[in-house]
Amino acid sequence: MAAGTTTDAQHQGSVEVRREGNVAVVTLRRESKRNALSTHMEAELLRALRTDAVTSSRAVVITGGDTVFSAGADITELRDMTPAAIADYYRESGSVYEVFAGLRQPTVAAITGYCLGGGLELSLAADIRIADPAAVFGFPEVGIGILPSSGGVTRATRILGPGRTRDLILRGRRIDAAVAERWGLITEITSAGEHVATALAIAGELAEYHPMTMAVNKQVLDASINASQSASLVLEQLAYALLNNTAGHGAEQSTGEVR
Ligand code: COA
């Protein structure tokens, strides 16, 4: 697909996928329910991530549209799930958080409005998070007697550190975009209403790099979080040796800029 080409949106029910050149834009479209992530919607999101529009893209933007990112898991479904049903859930639609985190393409979450619970967990699975000034972040789970369990505890601890994560999770508090930026939960506050356009611009830059360069950088960044320092240093060197000898290195992507 030629750079700059926009395709018509394809709908997987309440999830829309469209292409803007090499960038796939995945939009949650259940605004009347604040994009609450029902198991059905999670399954649709899984399917969306497997469409050609996403798999052949070079970068992915995920958004909830103009008013909300997502109010989290669908609380009407949470009650009465047995431990066995929950284990099945994480093998099925509940795997979407890890599938999204594991995409080889770089991902950007474009956030406005509520970004709570499972919505926050989905955004934490993205590589880069940006938000407009109206964004509100939080983990309301303690209030209903549970905890963030779709990567929330794990990823928030690694992104925010243990102190801020405990403040967020144990108090069930909400923070605004300014605090989120100060804490490093997001890297940029956009002008009002510009979160998707800004995410597209960032994704467009990411899409210009060689896909293998991005994929290997992501793998090493992920692995280094849990690796010992010595193992991580070796991993960096081996990955460099690999990338240095592939099509991604050299003239094809040399822009002359220091990145
Ligand atoms: N699961 C299921 N439905 C949800 C939902 C969720 N997480 N969040 C919102 N909705 C539904 C509401 O039930 C309501 O449906 P209705 O119009 O059929 O009554 C609709 O979305 C709009 O919600 P409403 O509460 O009227 O909107 P609001 O803008 O006043 O408040 C929230 C938005 C997000 C603050 C509020 O809906 C809320 O606290 N939701 C629950 C958040 C939560 O606990 N998430 C984590 C679960 S682990």
mmCIF file of C-alpha atoms and ligand atoms in Angstrom:
data_model
loop_
_atom_site.group_PDB
_atom_site.id
_atom_site.type_symbol
_atom_site.label_atom_id
_atom_site.label_comp_id
_atom_site.label_asym_id
_atom_site.label_seq_id
_atom_site.Cartn_x
_atom_site.Cartn_y
_atom_site.Cartn_z
ATOM 1 C CA MET A 1 0.000 0.000 0.000
ATOM 2 C CA ALA A 2 1.418 3.365 -0.975
ATOM 3 C CA ALA A 3 2.449 5.650 1.847
ATOM 4 C CA GLY A 4 -0.302 8.158 2.492
ATOM 5 C CA THR A 5 -3.080 5.926 1.162
ATOM 6 C CA THR A 6 -6.126 5.835 3.404
ATOM 7 C CA THR A 7 -8.409 2.807 3.316
ATOM 8 C CA ASP A 8 -12.049 2.523 4.240
ATOM 9 C CA ALA A 9 -12.567 1.359 7.791
ATOM 10 C CA GLN A 10 -13.258 -2.352 8.299
ATOM 11 C CA HIS A 11 -15.415 -3.211 11.247
ATOM 12 C CA GLN A 12 -14.992 -6.156 13.551
ATOM 13 C CA GLY A 13 -18.260 -5.244 15.273
ATOM 14 C CA SER A 14 -17.327 -2.657 17.864
ATOM 15 C CA VAL A 15 -13.707 -2.442 16.748
ATOM 16 C CA GLU A 16 -12.772 -0.520 13.610
ATOM 17 C CA VAL A 17 -9.556 -0.911 11.639
ATOM 18 C CA ARG A 18 -8.359 1.431 8.948
ATOM 19 C CA ARG A 19 -5.067 2.177 7.273
ATOM 20 C CA GLU A 20 -3.377 5.522 6.904
ATOM 21 C CA GLY A 21 -0.501 4.600 4.620
ATOM 22 C CA ASN A 22 1.711 2.157 6.516
ATOM 23 C CA VAL A 23 -0.023 2.841 9.826
ATOM 24 C CA ALA A 24 -2.975 0.773 11.067
ATOM 25 C CA VAL A 25 -5.475 2.655 13.204
ATOM 26 C CA VAL A 26 -7.505 0.455 15.545
ATOM 27 C CA THR A 27 -10.469 2.229 17.136
ATOM 28 C CA LEU A 28 -12.684 0.926 19.939
ATOM 29 C CA ARG A 29 -16.239 1.833 19.017
ATOM 30 C CA ARG A 30 -18.562 1.171 21.929
ATOM 31 C CA GLU A 31 -18.741 4.714 23.175
ATOM 32 C CA SER A 32 -22.270 4.391 24.613
ATOM 33 C CA LYS A 33 -20.747 1.938 27.111
ATOM 34 C CA ARG A 34 -17.588 4.002 27.461
ATOM 35 C CA ASN A 35 -15.751 1.374 25.392
ATOM 36 C CA ALA A 36 -16.106 -1.127 28.239
ATOM 37 C CA LEU A 37 -14.080 -4.174 27.248
ATOM 38 C CA SER A 38 -16.592 -7.012 27.226
ATOM 39 C CA THR A 39 -15.236 -10.453 26.357
ATOM 40 C CA HIS A 40 -17.019 -10.053 23.033
ATOM 41 C CA MET A 41 -15.235 -6.786 22.357
ATOM 42 C CA GLU A 42 -11.900 -8.254 23.412
ATOM 43 C CA ALA A 43 -12.472 -11.116 20.933
ATOM 44 C CA GLU A 44 -13.245 -8.540 18.238
ATOM 45 C CA LEU A 45 -10.083 -6.678 19.101
ATOM 46 C CA LEU A 46 -8.118 -9.935 18.839
ATOM 47 C CA ARG A 47 -9.599 -10.505 15.380
ATOM 48 C CA ALA A 48 -8.829 -6.908 14.416
ATOM 49 C CA LEU A 49 -5.172 -7.366 15.397
ATOM 50 C CA ARG A 50 -5.026 -10.377 13.042
ATOM 51 C CA THR A 51 -6.434 -8.595 9.979
ATOM 52 C CA ASP A 52 -4.115 -7.950 7.068
ATOM 53 C CA ALA A 53 -4.548 -4.209 7.661
ATOM 54 C CA VAL A 54 -2.756 -4.645 10.995
ATOM 55 C CA THR A 55 -0.356 -7.500 10.287
ATOM 56 C CA SER A 56 1.019 -5.821 7.149
ATOM 57 C CA SER A 57 1.331 -2.415 8.818
ATOM 58 C CA ARG A 58 4.553 -0.876 10.078
ATOM 59 C CA ALA A 59 3.057 0.827 13.124
ATOM 60 C CA VAL A 60 -0.250 0.680 14.976
ATOM 61 C CA VAL A 61 -2.301 3.392 16.669
ATOM 62 C CA ILE A 62 -4.888 2.257 19.188
ATOM 63 C CA THR A 63 -7.577 4.660 20.317
ATOM 64 C CA GLY A 64 -11.066 4.870 21.726
ATOM 65 C CA GLY A 65 -11.998 7.809 19.515
ATOM 66 C CA ASP A 66 -12.914 11.362 20.456
ATOM 67 C CA THR A 67 -14.501 11.063 23.918
ATOM 68 C CA VAL A 68 -13.156 8.077 25.839
ATOM 69 C CA PHE A 69 -10.377 5.504 25.688
ATOM 70 C CA SER A 70 -12.027 2.750 27.730
ATOM 71 C CA ALA A 71 -13.736 2.418 31.125
ATOM 72 C CA GLY A 72 -12.165 -1.010 31.544
ATOM 73 C CA ALA A 73 -13.480 -4.522 31.777
ATOM 74 C CA ASP A 74 -17.230 -4.896 31.390
ATOM 75 C CA ILE A 75 -18.259 -5.022 35.030
ATOM 76 C CA THR A 76 -21.549 -6.698 34.197
ATOM 77 C CA GLU A 77 -19.585 -9.800 33.126
ATOM 78 C CA LEU A 78 -17.131 -10.006 35.969
ATOM 79 C CA ARG A 79 -19.402 -11.400 38.634
ATOM 80 C CA ASP A 80 -19.744 -15.137 39.187
ATOM 81 C CA MET A 81 -16.741 -16.205 37.102
ATOM 82 C CA THR A 82 -15.195 -19.331 38.624
ATOM 83 C CA PRO A 83 -11.403 -19.733 38.797
ATOM 84 C CA ALA A 84 -11.613 -22.254 35.938
ATOM 85 C CA ALA A 85 -13.650 -19.829 33.811
ATOM 86 C CA ILE A 86 -11.100 -17.100 34.492
ATOM 87 C CA ALA A 87 -8.257 -19.396 33.411
ATOM 88 C CA ASP A 88 -10.168 -20.133 30.184
ATOM 89 C CA TYR A 89 -10.823 -16.432 29.714
ATOM 90 C CA TYR A 90 -7.093 -15.641 29.785
ATOM 91 C CA ARG A 91 -6.497 -18.368 27.184
ATOM 92 C CA GLU A 92 -9.156 -16.842 24.936
ATOM 93 C CA SER A 93 -10.343 -13.223 24.662
ATOM 94 C CA GLY A 94 -8.353 -12.199 27.738
ATOM 95 C CA SER A 95 -5.142 -12.948 25.835
ATOM 96 C CA VAL A 96 -5.672 -9.771 23.786
ATOM 97 C CA TYR A 97 -3.557 -7.647 26.153
ATOM 98 C CA GLU A 98 -0.535 -9.899 25.653
ATOM 99 C CA VAL A 99 -1.198 -10.276 21.913
ATOM 100 C CA PHE A 100 -1.258 -6.492 21.594
ATOM 101 C CA ALA A 101 1.880 -6.113 23.715
ATOM 102 C CA GLY A 102 3.594 -8.759 21.573
ATOM 103 C CA LEU A 103 2.963 -7.096 18.193
ATOM 104 C CA ARG A 104 6.215 -6.796 16.280
ATOM 105 C CA GLN A 105 5.203 -3.306 15.089
ATOM 106 C CA PRO A 106 5.633 -0.270 17.350
ATOM 107 C CA THR A 107 2.325 0.800 18.890
ATOM 108 C CA VAL A 108 1.003 4.164 20.063
ATOM 109 C CA ALA A 109 -2.025 4.593 22.352
ATOM 110 C CA ALA A 110 -3.991 7.815 21.664
ATOM 111 C CA ILE A 111 -5.975 8.532 24.816
ATOM 112 C CA THR A 112 -8.733 10.895 25.832
ATOM 113 C CA GLY A 113 -11.436 10.722 28.514
ATOM 114 C CA TYR A 114 -11.601 7.750 30.830
ATOM 115 C CA CYS A 115 -8.726 5.301 30.634
ATOM 116 C CA LEU A 116 -9.571 3.010 33.526
ATOM 117 C CA GLY A 117 -8.953 -0.543 34.650
ATOM 118 C CA GLY A 118 -8.651 -2.819 31.606
ATOM 119 C CA GLY A 119 -8.523 0.271 29.386
ATOM 120 C CA LEU A 120 -5.454 1.469 31.252
ATOM 121 C CA GLU A 121 -4.007 -2.046 31.044
ATOM 122 C CA LEU A 122 -4.496 -2.050 27.273
ATOM 123 C CA SER A 123 -2.757 1.308 26.986
ATOM 124 C CA LEU A 124 0.103 0.099 29.202
ATOM 125 C CA ALA A 125 0.645 -2.685 26.651
ATOM 126 C CA ALA A 126 1.409 -0.055 23.987
ATOM 127 C CA ASP A 127 4.964 1.137 23.380
ATOM 128 C CA ILE A 128 4.090 4.836 23.582
ATOM 129 C CA ARG A 129 1.136 6.563 25.268
ATOM 130 C CA ILE A 130 0.005 10.099 24.552
ATOM 131 C CA ALA A 131 -3.146 11.829 25.715
ATOM 132 C CA ASP A 132 -5.154 14.967 25.300
ATOM 133 C CA PRO A 133 -5.759 17.175 28.369
ATOM 134 C CA ALA A 134 -9.147 15.554 29.119
ATOM 135 C CA ALA A 135 -7.691 12.106 29.812
ATOM 136 C CA VAL A 136 -8.303 10.514 33.226
ATOM 137 C CA PHE A 137 -6.382 7.463 34.358
ATOM 138 C CA GLY A 138 -7.001 5.040 37.176
ATOM 139 C CA PHE A 139 -7.420 1.546 38.472
ATOM 140 C CA PRO A 140 -10.881 1.353 40.114
ATOM 141 C CA GLU A 141 -10.509 -2.382 40.796
ATOM 142 C CA VAL A 142 -10.016 -2.157 44.578
ATOM 143 C CA GLY A 143 -13.425 -0.509 44.777
ATOM 144 C CA ILE A 144 -15.066 -3.656 43.460
ATOM 145 C CA GLY A 145 -12.865 -5.975 45.479
ATOM 146 C CA ILE A 146 -10.442 -7.171 42.785
ATOM 147 C CA LEU A 147 -7.136 -6.057 41.270
ATOM 148 C CA PRO A 148 -5.851 -5.159 37.812
ATOM 149 C CA SER A 149 -5.089 -8.612 36.406
ATOM 150 C CA SER A 150 -4.566 -8.135 32.678
ATOM 151 C CA GLY A 151 -0.985 -6.963 33.018
ATOM 152 C CA GLY A 152 -1.839 -3.867 35.072
ATOM 153 C CA VAL A 153 0.122 -4.603 38.234
ATOM 154 C CA THR A 154 3.035 -5.973 36.248
ATOM 155 C CA ARG A 155 3.319 -3.272 33.603
ATOM 156 C CA ALA A 156 2.467 -0.310 35.824
ATOM 157 C CA THR A 157 5.179 -1.357 38.274
ATOM 158 C CA ARG A 158 7.718 -1.462 35.476
ATOM 159 C CA ILE A 159 6.603 1.808 33.855
ATOM 160 C CA LEU A 160 5.822 3.925 36.945
ATOM 161 C CA GLY A 161 7.871 2.178 39.609
ATOM 162 C CA PRO A 162 6.494 0.446 42.720
ATOM 163 C CA GLY A 163 5.654 3.575 44.749
ATOM 164 C CA ARG A 164 3.444 5.316 42.221
ATOM 165 C CA THR A 165 1.865 2.025 41.175
ATOM 166 C CA ARG A 166 0.850 1.319 44.779
ATOM 167 C CA ASP A 167 -0.538 4.815 45.105
ATOM 168 C CA LEU A 168 -2.593 4.309 41.956
ATOM 169 C CA ILE A 169 -3.779 0.754 42.634
ATOM 170 C CA LEU A 170 -4.257 0.627 46.409
ATOM 171 C CA ARG A 171 -6.008 4.001 46.631
ATOM 172 C CA GLY A 172 -8.045 3.401 43.467
ATOM 173 C CA ARG A 173 -7.344 7.037 42.727
ATOM 174 C CA ARG A 174 -7.788 8.792 39.429
ATOM 175 C CA ILE A 175 -5.091 11.023 37.969
ATOM 176 C CA ASP A 176 -5.361 13.598 35.215
ATOM 177 C CA ALA A 177 -3.189 13.992 32.147
ATOM 178 C CA ALA A 178 -0.787 16.420 33.858
ATOM 179 C CA VAL A 179 -0.044 14.003 36.708
ATOM 180 C CA ALA A 180 0.140 11.105 34.259
ATOM 181 C CA GLU A 181 2.754 12.972 32.263
ATOM 182 C CA ARG A 182 4.720 13.867 35.401
ATOM 183 C CA TRP A 183 4.697 10.224 36.443
ATOM 184 C CA GLY A 184 5.810 9.013 33.010
ATOM 185 C CA LEU A 185 2.571 7.168 32.350
ATOM 186 C CA ILE A 186 2.214 9.187 29.149
ATOM 187 C CA THR A 187 5.007 10.918 27.289
ATOM 188 C CA GLU A 188 3.040 13.794 25.793
ATOM 189 C CA ILE A 189 -0.088 15.867 26.370
ATOM 190 C CA THR A 190 -1.445 16.975 23.017
ATOM 191 C CA SER A 191 -3.607 19.991 22.239
ATOM 192 C CA ALA A 192 -7.273 19.318 22.984
ATOM 193 C CA GLY A 193 -8.729 16.848 20.524
ATOM 194 C CA GLU A 194 -5.403 16.265 18.793
ATOM 195 C CA HIS A 195 -4.500 12.938 20.418
ATOM 196 C CA VAL A 196 -5.277 10.788 17.359
ATOM 197 C CA ALA A 197 -3.631 13.167 14.884
ATOM 198 C CA THR A 198 -0.531 13.380 17.084
ATOM 199 C CA ALA A 199 -0.413 9.600 17.515
ATOM 200 C CA LEU A 200 -0.672 9.202 13.755
ATOM 201 C CA ALA A 201 2.238 11.591 13.263
ATOM 202 C CA ILE A 202 4.365 9.630 15.768
ATOM 203 C CA ALA A 203 3.328 6.307 14.229
ATOM 204 C CA GLY A 204 4.142 7.694 10.784
ATOM 205 C CA GLU A 205 7.699 8.415 11.967
ATOM 206 C CA LEU A 206 8.006 4.948 13.500
ATOM 207 C CA ALA A 207 6.715 3.382 10.282
ATOM 208 C CA GLU A 208 9.655 4.797 8.369
ATOM 209 C CA TYR A 209 12.149 2.605 10.178
ATOM 210 C CA HIS A 210 12.881 -0.889 8.947
ATOM 211 C CA PRO A 211 10.353 -3.380 10.380
ATOM 212 C CA MET A 212 13.099 -5.678 11.626
ATOM 213 C CA THR A 213 14.865 -2.810 13.394
ATOM 214 C CA MET A 214 11.637 -2.029 15.245
ATOM 215 C CA ALA A 215 10.824 -5.677 15.987
ATOM 216 C CA VAL A 216 14.261 -6.481 17.409
ATOM 217 C CA ASN A 217 14.385 -3.253 19.432
ATOM 218 C CA LYS A 218 10.992 -4.131 20.935
ATOM 219 C CA GLN A 219 12.093 -7.674 21.777
ATOM 220 C CA VAL A 220 15.251 -6.485 23.481
ATOM 221 C CA LEU A 221 13.430 -3.720 25.378
ATOM 222 C CA ASP A 222 10.876 -6.265 26.631
ATOM 223 C CA ALA A 223 13.421 -8.918 27.536
ATOM 224 C CA SER A 224 15.791 -6.488 29.252
ATOM 225 C CA ILE A 225 13.145 -5.634 31.860
ATOM 226 C CA ASN A 226 13.370 -9.090 33.392
ATOM 227 C CA ALA A 227 16.919 -10.033 32.477
ATOM 228 C CA SER A 228 19.920 -9.612 34.731
ATOM 229 C CA GLN A 229 22.178 -6.706 33.812
ATOM 230 C CA SER A 230 24.828 -9.016 32.376
ATOM 231 C CA ALA A 231 22.296 -10.992 30.329
ATOM 232 C CA SER A 232 20.698 -7.771 29.084
ATOM 233 C CA LEU A 233 24.072 -6.391 28.001
ATOM 234 C CA VAL A 234 24.811 -9.579 26.043
ATOM 235 C CA LEU A 235 21.348 -9.445 24.496
ATOM 236 C CA GLU A 236 21.944 -5.882 23.292
ATOM 237 C CA GLN A 237 25.246 -6.878 21.727
ATOM 238 C CA LEU A 238 23.841 -9.956 20.005
ATOM 239 C CA ALA A 239 20.847 -8.018 18.715
ATOM 240 C CA TYR A 240 23.203 -5.344 17.402
ATOM 241 C CA ALA A 241 25.282 -7.995 15.662
ATOM 242 C CA LEU A 242 22.114 -9.351 14.090
ATOM 243 C CA LEU A 243 20.727 -5.981 12.984
ATOM 244 C CA ASN A 244 24.099 -4.821 11.722
ATOM 245 C CA ASN A 245 24.001 -7.646 9.197
ATOM 246 C CA THR A 246 20.448 -7.341 7.950
ATOM 247 C CA ALA A 247 18.706 -5.279 5.316
ATOM 248 C CA GLY A 248 17.543 -2.825 7.934
ATOM 249 C CA HIS A 249 21.019 -1.462 8.590
ATOM 250 C CA GLY A 250 22.811 1.070 6.444
ATOM 251 C CA ALA A 251 21.830 3.198 3.505
ATOM 252 C CA GLU A 252 18.191 2.150 3.320
ATOM 253 C CA GLN A 253 17.286 3.806 6.570
ATOM 254 C CA SER A 254 20.157 6.177 7.082
ATOM 255 C CA THR A 255 18.700 9.653 7.390
ATOM 256 C CA GLY A 256 21.837 11.334 8.593
ATOM 257 C CA GLU A 257 20.094 12.238 11.820
ATOM 258 C CA VAL A 258 21.222 11.099 15.216
ATOM 259 C CA ARG A 259 18.253 9.242 16.687
HETATM 260 N N1 COA B 1 -18.549 -2.001 32.273
HETATM 261 C C1 COA B 1 -19.806 -2.051 31.792
HETATM 262 N N2 COA B 1 -20.533 -0.965 31.482
HETATM 263 C C2 COA B 1 -19.956 0.232 31.686
HETATM 264 C C3 COA B 1 -18.661 0.353 32.213
HETATM 265 C C4 COA B 1 -17.946 -0.837 32.505
HETATM 266 N N3 COA B 1 -16.693 -0.820 32.964
HETATM 267 N N4 COA B 1 -18.351 1.667 32.304
HETATM 268 C C5 COA B 1 -19.435 2.342 31.864
HETATM 269 N N5 COA B 1 -20.408 1.476 31.509
HETATM 270 C C6 COA B 1 -21.738 1.781 30.963
HETATM 271 C C7 COA B 1 -22.700 2.244 32.046
HETATM 272 O O1 COA B 1 -23.293 1.129 32.683
HETATM 273 C C8 COA B 1 -23.675 3.033 31.244
HETATM 274 O O2 COA B 1 -24.555 2.147 30.576
HETATM 275 P P1 COA B 1 -26.127 2.557 30.398
HETATM 276 O O3 COA B 1 -26.111 3.826 29.597
HETATM 277 O O4 COA B 1 -26.713 1.399 29.675
HETATM 278 O O5 COA B 1 -26.636 2.759 31.787
HETATM 279 C C9 COA B 1 -22.803 3.678 30.164
HETATM 280 O O6 COA B 1 -21.625 2.880 30.082
HETATM 281 C C10 COA B 1 -22.384 5.089 30.496
HETATM 282 O O7 COA B 1 -21.818 5.064 31.789
HETATM 283 P P2 COA B 1 -22.066 6.249 32.846
HETATM 284 O O8 COA B 1 -21.616 5.744 34.177
HETATM 285 O O9 COA B 1 -23.446 6.763 32.706
HETATM 286 O O10 COA B 1 -21.058 7.337 32.256
HETATM 287 P P3 COA B 1 -20.269 8.467 33.024
HETATM 288 O O11 COA B 1 -19.580 9.254 31.964
HETATM 289 O O12 COA B 1 -21.162 9.192 33.976
HETATM 290 O O13 COA B 1 -19.163 7.708 33.947
HETATM 291 C C11 COA B 1 -17.386 6.121 34.320
HETATM 292 C C12 COA B 1 -18.146 6.998 33.297
HETATM 293 C C13 COA B 1 -16.339 5.382 33.505
HETATM 294 C C14 COA B 1 -16.714 6.988 35.379
HETATM 295 C C15 COA B 1 -18.358 5.162 35.000
HETATM 296 O O14 COA B 1 -19.188 4.560 34.006
HETATM 297 C C16 COA B 1 -17.675 4.059 35.754
HETATM 298 O O15 COA B 1 -17.212 4.266 36.874
HETATM 299 N N6 COA B 1 -17.577 2.838 35.149
HETATM 300 C C17 COA B 1 -17.006 1.684 35.784
HETATM 301 C C18 COA B 1 -15.505 1.758 35.710
HETATM 302 C C19 COA B 1 -14.845 0.523 36.301
HETATM 303 O O16 COA B 1 -15.095 0.137 37.434
HETATM 304 N N7 COA B 1 -13.975 -0.100 35.492
HETATM 305 C C20 COA B 1 -13.084 -1.140 35.902
HETATM 306 C C21 COA B 1 -13.661 -2.459 35.944
HETATM 307 S S1 COA B 1 -12.464 -3.591 36.564
#
